[in-house]
Short mmCIF file of C-alpha atoms and ligand atoms in Angstrom, two decimals:
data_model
loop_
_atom_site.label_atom_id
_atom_site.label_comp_id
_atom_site.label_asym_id
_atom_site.label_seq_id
_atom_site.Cartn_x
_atom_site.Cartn_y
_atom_site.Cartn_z
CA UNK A 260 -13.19 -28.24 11.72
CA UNK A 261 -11.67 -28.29 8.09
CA UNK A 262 -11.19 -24.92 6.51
CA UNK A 263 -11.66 -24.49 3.06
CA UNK A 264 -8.63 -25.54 0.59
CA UNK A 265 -8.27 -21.89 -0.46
CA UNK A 266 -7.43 -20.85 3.11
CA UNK A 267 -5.21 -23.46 3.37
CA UNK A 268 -3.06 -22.63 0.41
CA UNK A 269 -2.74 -19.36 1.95
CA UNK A 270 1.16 -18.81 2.83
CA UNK A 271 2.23 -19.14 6.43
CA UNK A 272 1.73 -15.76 8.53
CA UNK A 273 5.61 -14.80 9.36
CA UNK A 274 4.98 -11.83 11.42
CA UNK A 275 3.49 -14.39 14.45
CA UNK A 276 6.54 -14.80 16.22
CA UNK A 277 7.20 -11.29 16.02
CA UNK A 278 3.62 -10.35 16.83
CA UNK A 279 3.26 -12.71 20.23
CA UNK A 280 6.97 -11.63 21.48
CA UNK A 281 5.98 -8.09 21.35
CA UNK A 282 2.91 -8.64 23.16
CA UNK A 283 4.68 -10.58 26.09
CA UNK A 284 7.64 -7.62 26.29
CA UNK A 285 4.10 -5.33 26.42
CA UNK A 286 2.68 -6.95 29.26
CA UNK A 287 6.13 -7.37 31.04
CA UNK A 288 5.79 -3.40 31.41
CA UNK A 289 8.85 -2.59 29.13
CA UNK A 290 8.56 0.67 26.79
CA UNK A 291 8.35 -0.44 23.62
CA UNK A 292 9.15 1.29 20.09
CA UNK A 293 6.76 -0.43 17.39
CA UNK A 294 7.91 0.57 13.95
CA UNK A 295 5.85 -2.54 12.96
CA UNK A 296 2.71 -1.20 12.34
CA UNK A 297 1.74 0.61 8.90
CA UNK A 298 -0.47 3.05 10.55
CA UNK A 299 0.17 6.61 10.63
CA UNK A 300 0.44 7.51 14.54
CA UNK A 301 -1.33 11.00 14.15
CA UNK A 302 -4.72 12.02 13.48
CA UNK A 303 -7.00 12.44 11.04
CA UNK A 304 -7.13 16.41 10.17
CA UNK A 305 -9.96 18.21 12.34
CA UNK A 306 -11.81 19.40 8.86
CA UNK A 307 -11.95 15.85 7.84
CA UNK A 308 -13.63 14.96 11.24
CA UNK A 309 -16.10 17.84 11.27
CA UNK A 310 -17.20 16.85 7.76
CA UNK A 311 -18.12 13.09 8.55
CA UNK A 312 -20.05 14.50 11.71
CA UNK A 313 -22.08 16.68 9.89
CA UNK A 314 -22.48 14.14 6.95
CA UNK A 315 -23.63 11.18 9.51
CA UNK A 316 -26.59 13.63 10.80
CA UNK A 317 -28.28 13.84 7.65
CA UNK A 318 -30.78 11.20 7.02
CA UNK A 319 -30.39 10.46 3.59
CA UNK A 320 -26.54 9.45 4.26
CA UNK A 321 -28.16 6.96 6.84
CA UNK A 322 -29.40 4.47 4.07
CA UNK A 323 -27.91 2.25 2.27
CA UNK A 324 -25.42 3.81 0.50
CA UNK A 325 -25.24 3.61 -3.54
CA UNK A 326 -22.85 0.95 -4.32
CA UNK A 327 -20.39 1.81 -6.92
CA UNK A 328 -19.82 5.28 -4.59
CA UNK A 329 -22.44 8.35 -4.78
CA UNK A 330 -22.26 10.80 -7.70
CA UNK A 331 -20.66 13.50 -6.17
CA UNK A 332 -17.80 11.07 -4.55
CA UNK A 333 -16.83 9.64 -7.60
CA UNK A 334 -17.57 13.14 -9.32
CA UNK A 335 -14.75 14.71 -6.71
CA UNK A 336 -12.43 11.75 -7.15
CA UNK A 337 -12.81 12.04 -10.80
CA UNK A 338 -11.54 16.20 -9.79
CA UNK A 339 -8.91 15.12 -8.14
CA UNK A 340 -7.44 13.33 -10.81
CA UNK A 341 -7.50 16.09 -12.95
CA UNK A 342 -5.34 18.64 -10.66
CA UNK A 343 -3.05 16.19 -8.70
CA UNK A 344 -1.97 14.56 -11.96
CA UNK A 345 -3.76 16.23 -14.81
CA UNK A 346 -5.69 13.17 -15.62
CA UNK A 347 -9.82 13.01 -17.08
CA UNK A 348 -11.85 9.83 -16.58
CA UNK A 349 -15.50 9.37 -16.28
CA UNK A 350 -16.41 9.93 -12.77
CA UNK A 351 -19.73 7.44 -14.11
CA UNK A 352 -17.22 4.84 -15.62
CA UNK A 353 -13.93 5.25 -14.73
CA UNK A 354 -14.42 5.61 -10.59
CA UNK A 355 -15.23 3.38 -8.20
CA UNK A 356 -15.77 3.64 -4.50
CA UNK A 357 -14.11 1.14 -1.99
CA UNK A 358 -14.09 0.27 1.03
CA UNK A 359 -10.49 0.85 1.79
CA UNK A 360 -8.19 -0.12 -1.12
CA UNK A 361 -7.21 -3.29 0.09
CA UNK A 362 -11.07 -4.46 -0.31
CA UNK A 363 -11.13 -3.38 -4.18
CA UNK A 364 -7.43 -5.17 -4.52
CA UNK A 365 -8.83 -8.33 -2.62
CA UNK A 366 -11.56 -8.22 -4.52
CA UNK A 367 -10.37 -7.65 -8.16
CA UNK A 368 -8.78 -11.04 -9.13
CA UNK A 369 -12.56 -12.57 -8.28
CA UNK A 370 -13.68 -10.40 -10.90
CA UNK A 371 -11.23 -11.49 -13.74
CA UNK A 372 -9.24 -14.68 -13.27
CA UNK A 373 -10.78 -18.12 -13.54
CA UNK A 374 -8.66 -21.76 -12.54
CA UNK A 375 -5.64 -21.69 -14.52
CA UNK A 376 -4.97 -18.42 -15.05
CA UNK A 377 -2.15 -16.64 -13.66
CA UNK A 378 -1.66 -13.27 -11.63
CA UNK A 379 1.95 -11.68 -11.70
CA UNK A 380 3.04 -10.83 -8.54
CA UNK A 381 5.73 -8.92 -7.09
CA UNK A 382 7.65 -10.18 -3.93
CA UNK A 383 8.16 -8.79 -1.57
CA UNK A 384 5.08 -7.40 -1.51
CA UNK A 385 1.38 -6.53 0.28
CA UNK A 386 0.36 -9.81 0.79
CA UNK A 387 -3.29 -9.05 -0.68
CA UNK A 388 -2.21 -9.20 -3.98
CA UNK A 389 -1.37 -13.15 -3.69
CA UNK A 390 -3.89 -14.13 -1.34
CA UNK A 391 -6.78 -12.48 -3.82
CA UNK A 392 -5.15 -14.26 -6.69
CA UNK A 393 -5.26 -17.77 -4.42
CA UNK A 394 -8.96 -16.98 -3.21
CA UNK A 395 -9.95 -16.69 -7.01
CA UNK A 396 -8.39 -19.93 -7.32
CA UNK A 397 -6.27 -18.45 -9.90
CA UNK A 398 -2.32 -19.15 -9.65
CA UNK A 399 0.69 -16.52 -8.61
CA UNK A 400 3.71 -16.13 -10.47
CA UNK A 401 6.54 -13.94 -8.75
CA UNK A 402 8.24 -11.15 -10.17
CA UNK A 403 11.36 -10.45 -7.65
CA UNK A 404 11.84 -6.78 -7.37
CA UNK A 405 15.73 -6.29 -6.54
CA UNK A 406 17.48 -3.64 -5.53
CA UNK A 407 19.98 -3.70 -7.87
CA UNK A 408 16.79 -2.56 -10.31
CA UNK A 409 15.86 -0.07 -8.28
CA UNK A 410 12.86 -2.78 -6.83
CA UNK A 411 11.37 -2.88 -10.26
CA UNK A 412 10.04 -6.11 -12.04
CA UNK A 413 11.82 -7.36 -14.90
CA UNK A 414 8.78 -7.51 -17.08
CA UNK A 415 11.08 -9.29 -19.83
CA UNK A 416 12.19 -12.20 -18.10
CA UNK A 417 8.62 -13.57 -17.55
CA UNK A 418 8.47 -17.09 -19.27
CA UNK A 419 6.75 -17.37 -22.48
CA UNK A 420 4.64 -19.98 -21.00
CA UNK A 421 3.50 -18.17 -18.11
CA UNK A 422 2.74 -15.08 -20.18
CA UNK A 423 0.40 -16.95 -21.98
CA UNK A 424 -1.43 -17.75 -18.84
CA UNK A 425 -1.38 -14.19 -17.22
CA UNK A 426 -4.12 -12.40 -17.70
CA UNK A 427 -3.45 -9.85 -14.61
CA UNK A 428 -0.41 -7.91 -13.39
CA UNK A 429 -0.31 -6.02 -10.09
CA UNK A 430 2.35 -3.41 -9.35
CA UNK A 431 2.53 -1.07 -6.42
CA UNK A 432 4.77 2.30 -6.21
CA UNK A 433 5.63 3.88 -4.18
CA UNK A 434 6.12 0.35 -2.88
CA UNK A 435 5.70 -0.69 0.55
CA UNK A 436 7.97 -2.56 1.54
CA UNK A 437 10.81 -1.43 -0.31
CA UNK A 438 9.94 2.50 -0.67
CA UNK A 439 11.09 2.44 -3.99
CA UNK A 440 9.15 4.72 -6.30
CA UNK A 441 8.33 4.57 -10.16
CA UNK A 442 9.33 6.47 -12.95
CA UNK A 443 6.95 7.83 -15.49
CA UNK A 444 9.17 5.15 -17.91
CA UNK A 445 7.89 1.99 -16.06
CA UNK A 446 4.70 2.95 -16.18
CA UNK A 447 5.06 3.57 -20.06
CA UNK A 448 6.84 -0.03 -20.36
CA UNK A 449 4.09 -1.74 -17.78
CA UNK A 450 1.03 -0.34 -20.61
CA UNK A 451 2.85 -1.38 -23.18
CA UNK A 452 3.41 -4.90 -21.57
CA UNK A 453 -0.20 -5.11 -20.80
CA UNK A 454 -1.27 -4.15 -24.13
CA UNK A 455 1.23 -6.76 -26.44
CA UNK A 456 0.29 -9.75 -23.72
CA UNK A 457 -3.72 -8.82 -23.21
CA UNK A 458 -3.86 -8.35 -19.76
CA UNK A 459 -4.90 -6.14 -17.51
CA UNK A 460 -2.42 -3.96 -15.22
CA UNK A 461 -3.50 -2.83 -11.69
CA UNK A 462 -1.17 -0.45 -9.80
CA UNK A 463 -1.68 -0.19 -6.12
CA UNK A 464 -1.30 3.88 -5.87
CA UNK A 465 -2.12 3.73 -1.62
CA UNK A 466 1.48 5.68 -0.98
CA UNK A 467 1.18 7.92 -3.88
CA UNK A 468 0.71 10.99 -1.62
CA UNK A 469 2.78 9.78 1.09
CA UNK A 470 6.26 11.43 -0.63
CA UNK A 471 8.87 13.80 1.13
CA UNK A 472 11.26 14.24 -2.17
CA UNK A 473 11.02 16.74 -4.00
CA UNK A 474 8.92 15.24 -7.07
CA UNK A 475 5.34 13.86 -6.32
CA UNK A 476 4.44 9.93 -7.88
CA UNK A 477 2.91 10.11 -10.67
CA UNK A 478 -0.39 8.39 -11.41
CA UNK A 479 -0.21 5.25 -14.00
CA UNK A 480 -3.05 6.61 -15.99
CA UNK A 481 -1.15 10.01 -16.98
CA UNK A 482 0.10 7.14 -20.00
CA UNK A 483 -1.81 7.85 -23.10
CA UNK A 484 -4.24 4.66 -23.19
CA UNK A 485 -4.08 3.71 -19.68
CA UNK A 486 -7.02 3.76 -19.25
CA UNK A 487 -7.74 1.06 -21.98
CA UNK A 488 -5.78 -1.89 -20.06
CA UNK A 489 -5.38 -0.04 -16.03
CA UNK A 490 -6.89 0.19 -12.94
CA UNK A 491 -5.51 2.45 -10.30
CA UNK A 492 -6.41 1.73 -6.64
CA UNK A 493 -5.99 5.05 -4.42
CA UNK A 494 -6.68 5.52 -0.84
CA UNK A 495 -7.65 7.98 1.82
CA UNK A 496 -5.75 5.99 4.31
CA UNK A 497 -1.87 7.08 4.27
CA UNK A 498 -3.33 10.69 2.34
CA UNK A 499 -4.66 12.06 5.42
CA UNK A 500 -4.18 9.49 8.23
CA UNK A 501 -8.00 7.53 7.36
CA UNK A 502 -6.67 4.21 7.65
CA UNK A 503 -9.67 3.13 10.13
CA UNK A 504 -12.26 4.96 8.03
CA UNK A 505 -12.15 2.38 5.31
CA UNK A 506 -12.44 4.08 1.73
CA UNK A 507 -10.58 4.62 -1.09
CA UNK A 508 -10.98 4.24 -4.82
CA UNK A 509 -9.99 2.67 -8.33
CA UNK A 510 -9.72 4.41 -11.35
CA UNK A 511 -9.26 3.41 -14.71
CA UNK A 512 -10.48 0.79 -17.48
CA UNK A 513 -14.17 1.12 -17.04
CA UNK A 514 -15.41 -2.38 -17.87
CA UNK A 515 -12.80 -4.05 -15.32
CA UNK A 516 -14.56 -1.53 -12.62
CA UNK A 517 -17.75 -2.73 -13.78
CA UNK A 518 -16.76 -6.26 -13.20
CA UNK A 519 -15.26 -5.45 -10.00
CA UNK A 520 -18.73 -3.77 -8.98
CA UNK A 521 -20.54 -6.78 -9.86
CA UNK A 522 -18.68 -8.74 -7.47
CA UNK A 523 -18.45 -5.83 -4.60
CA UNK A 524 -22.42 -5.98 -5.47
CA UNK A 525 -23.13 -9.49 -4.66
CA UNK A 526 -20.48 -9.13 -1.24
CA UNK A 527 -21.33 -5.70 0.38
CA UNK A 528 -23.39 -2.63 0.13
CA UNK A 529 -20.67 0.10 -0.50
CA UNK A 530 -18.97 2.70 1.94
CA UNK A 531 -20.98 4.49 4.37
CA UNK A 532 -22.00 7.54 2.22
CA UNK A 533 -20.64 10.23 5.33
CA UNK A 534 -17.60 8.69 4.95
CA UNK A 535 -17.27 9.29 1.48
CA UNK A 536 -18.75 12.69 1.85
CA UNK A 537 -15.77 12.96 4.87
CA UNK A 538 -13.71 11.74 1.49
CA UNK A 539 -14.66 14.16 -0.43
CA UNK A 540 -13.27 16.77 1.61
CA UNK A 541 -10.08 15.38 1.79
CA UNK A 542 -9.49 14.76 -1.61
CA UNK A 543 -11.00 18.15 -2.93
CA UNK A 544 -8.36 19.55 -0.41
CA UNK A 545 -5.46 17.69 -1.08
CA UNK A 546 -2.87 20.15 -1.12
CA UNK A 547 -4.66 21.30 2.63
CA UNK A 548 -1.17 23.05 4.91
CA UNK A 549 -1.87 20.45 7.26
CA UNK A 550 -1.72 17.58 4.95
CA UNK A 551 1.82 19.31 3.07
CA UNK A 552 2.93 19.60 6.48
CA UNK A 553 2.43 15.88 7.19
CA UNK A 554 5.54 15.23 4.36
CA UNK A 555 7.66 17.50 6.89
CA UNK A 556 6.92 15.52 9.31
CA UNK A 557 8.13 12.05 7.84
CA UNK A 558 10.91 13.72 6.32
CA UNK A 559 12.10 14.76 9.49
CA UNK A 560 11.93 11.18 10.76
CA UNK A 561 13.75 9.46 7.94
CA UNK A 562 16.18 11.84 8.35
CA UNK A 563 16.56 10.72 11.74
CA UNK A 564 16.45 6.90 11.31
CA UNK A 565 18.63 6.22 7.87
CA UNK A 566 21.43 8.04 8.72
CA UNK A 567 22.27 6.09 12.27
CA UNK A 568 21.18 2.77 10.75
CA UNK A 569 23.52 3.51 8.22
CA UNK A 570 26.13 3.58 10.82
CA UNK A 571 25.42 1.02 12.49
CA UNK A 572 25.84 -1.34 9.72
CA UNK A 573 22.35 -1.44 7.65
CA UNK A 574 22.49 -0.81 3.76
CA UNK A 575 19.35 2.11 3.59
CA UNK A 576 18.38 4.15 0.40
CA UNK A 577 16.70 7.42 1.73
CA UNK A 578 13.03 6.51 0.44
CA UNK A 579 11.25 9.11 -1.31
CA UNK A 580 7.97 8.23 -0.56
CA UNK A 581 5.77 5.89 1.83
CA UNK A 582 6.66 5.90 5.07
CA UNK A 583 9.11 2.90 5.05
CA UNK A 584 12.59 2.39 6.02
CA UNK A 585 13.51 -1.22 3.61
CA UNK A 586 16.95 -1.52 5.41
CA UNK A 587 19.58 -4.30 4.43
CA UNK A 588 20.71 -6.28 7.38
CA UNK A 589 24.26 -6.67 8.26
CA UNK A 590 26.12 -9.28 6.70
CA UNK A 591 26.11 -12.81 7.75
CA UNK A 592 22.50 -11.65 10.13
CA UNK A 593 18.78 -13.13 8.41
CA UNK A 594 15.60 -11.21 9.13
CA UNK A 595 14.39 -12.69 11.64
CA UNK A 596 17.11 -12.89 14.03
CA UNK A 597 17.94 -9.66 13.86
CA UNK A 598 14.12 -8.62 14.51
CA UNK A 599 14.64 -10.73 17.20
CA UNK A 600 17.53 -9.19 18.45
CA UNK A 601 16.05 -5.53 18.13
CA UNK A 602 13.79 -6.30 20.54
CA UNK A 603 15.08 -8.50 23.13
CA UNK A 604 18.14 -6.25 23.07
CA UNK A 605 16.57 -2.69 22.72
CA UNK A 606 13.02 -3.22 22.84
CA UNK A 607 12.83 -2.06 19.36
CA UNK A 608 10.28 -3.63 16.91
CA UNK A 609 10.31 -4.27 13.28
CA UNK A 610 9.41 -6.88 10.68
CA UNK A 611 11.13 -8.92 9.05
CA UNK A 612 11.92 -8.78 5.35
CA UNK A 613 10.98 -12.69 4.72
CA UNK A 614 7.59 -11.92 6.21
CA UNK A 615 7.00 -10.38 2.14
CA UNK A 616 8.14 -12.98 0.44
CA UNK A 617 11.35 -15.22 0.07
CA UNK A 618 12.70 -12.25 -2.14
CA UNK A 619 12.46 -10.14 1.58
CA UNK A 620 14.88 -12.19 3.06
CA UNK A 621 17.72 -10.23 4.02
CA UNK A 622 16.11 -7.05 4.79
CA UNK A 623 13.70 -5.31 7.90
CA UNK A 624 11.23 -3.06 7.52
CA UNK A 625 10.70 0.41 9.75
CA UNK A 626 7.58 1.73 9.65
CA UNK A 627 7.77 5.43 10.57
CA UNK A 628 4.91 5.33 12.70
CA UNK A 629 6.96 6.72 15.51
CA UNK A 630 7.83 10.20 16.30
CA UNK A 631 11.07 12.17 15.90
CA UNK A 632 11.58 11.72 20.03
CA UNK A 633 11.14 8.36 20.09
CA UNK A 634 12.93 7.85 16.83
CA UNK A 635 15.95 9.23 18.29
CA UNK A 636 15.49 7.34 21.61
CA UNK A 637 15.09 3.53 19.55
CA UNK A 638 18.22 4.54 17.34
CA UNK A 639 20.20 5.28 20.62
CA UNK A 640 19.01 2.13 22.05
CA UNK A 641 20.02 0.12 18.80
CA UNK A 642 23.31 1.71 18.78
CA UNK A 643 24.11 -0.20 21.61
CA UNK A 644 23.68 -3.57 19.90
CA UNK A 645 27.45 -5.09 18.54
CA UNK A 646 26.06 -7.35 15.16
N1 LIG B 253 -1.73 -1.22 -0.57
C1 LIG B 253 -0.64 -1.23 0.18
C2 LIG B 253 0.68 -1.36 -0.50
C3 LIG B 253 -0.73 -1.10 1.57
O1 LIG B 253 0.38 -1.11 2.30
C4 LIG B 253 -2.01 -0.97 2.16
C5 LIG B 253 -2.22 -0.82 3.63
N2 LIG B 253 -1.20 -1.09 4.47
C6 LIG B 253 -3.12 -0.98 1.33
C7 LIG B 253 -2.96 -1.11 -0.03
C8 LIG B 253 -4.52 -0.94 1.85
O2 LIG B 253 -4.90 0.26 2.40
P1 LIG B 253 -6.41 0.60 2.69
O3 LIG B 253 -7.22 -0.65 2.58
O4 LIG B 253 -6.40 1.13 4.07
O5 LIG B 253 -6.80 1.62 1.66
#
């Protein structure tokens, strides 16, 4: 069979090797420690359960749900915008249901890039953002985010050339994989881009209440006239540990949302509505003691992995948010091998850096999907390793 040329221009999938020698060290009965995954290991709060179980007995939530998210979804996500980051859009506009961010990011250069245009991209990065770019047949350009600038794009050393072409700019903080977060200042300078080149910035806000400093991300649209060139994509996943519920939302310029409805229109039929009642819940209680006691939690566990990693030769910046550990690998070691090492030597997975993009090389990624116990128990095991 011959797949389509879009699949094929998809980039290779890095994490394979990684993915099938895990399996075999699984079914050779050794105890592994996955900090590959970017799933939170604990569960969704009880309230958050009880309110999808009485939402999925009601009839009327049993249809076909309204695509663009019911009124009082969007109306709540609309609320929530307002307290968490004292920010008003139209909850009839300016909100749109998804299901799960990465559908609405997937989805959103099919909605406003055509053959020839370009997407900026940064790298490393979620892969969606390129392979929705190449499945709109539209072109990537990379913007390397280095740590030397704090894993921000340089936004002035785009080519005149391929600014003319971009018509689309995606951005992601706190960032996964690097952990990095934004200030309020780049998202000033990324509206003000947008607005002097005419294109449209989305900012991929899935980590933005995933933070254990002491300052919550902000939201891109607290910028006066945000809203007139950005989308924000949130989701319930990292929030309160939803990532197999599948919903989130985007926020923002209200005529890109409509185009990105149109297209979510003609694909699927929108989020089961008891999950986005089961949404609703979470998001009207956001500041919930079990969910501000979920940043203890992963605060407790960087603490526990930086510092040894640290030691053991690894260049680590604390992250402030997300729940990733972007750790540079000792000198003269690439990515992979020393993924490779990790686990044949101390049965210790993680991915590599390269796996995001050529600009990953040189780095690993630590998901902190993993509790304090076992944190302690992988960092003891790695400590054994001479690099
Ligand atoms: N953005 C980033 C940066 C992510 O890492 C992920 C999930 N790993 C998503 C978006 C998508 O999350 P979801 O579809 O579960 O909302």
């Amino acid at each position: 069979m011959r797949t389509s040329a879009r699949l094929r221009r998809l980039p290779p999938y890095l994490f394979a090797e990684i993915d099938r020698q895990k399996r075999a060290a699984r079914d050779a009965g050794r105890d592994i420690i996955d900090f590959g995954v970017g799933d939170p290991d604990l569960p969704t709060p009880d309230y958050i359960v009880a309110r999808l179980r009485a939402a999925a007995g009601r009839p009327e939530n049993q249809r076909y749900p309204q695509g663009t998210g019911s009124r009082s979804f969007r109306r709540a996500m609309a609320a929530f915008l307002q307290r968490r980051y004292g920010v008003t859009v139209d909850p009839e506009q300016q909100v749109l249901a998804l299901i799960g961010s990465k559908e609405g990011i997937g989805h959103l250069p099919l909605a406003l890039l055509d053959p020839g245009d370009v997407a900026l991209i940064p790298c490393p990065a979620y892969p969606v953002y390129r392979s929705g770019t190449i499945f709109a047949g539209a072109e990537p350009f990379t913007l390397e985010l280095r740590e030397d600038r704090g894993f921000l794009p340089d936004l002035k050393g785009i080519p005149a050339e391929v600014l003319q072409r971009a018509r689309l700019l995606f951005i992601n903080y706190p960032n996964n994989p690097t952990g990095a977060t934004a200030p309020l200042s780049f998202y000033e300078e990324a509206v003000a881009f947008a607005r002097q080149h005419d294109l449209i910035v989305a900012q991929d806000a899935a980590y933005n209440d995933m933070y254990f400093g002491d300052h919550a991300p902000h939201s891109i649209l607290e910028i006066p006239g945000a809203a007139e060139v950005a989308v924000e994509f949130h989701s319930a996943s990292k929030s309160f540990n939803m990532t197999g519920w599948r919903i989130g939302f985007a926020a923002g310029r209200a005529d890109v949302l409509a185009a990105l409805a149109a297209i979510k229109a003609n694909l699927d039929s929108g989020a089961f509505t008891a999950v986005q009642e089961a949404a609703e819940e979470a998001y009207t209680q956001y500041d919930h003691a079990e969910i501000v006691q979920l940043r203890e939690v992963y605060r407790a566990r960087v603490a526990t992995l930086c510092g040894p990693l640290r030691e053991m030769g690894f260049g680590v910046r604390v992250p402030q948010a997300t729940f990733y550990v972007w750790a540079r690998v000792p000198a003269g070691l690439d990515s992979m091998t020393v993924c490779r090492r990790l686990l044949a030597e101390a049965d210790v997975v993680c991915v590599p850096g390269v796996g995001f993009g050529a600009a990953g090389e040189g780095y690993v990624r630590f998901a902190l999907s993993v509790s304090a116990e076992r944190i302690a128990e992988a960092v003891r095991r790695m400590g054994a390793i001479r690099w």
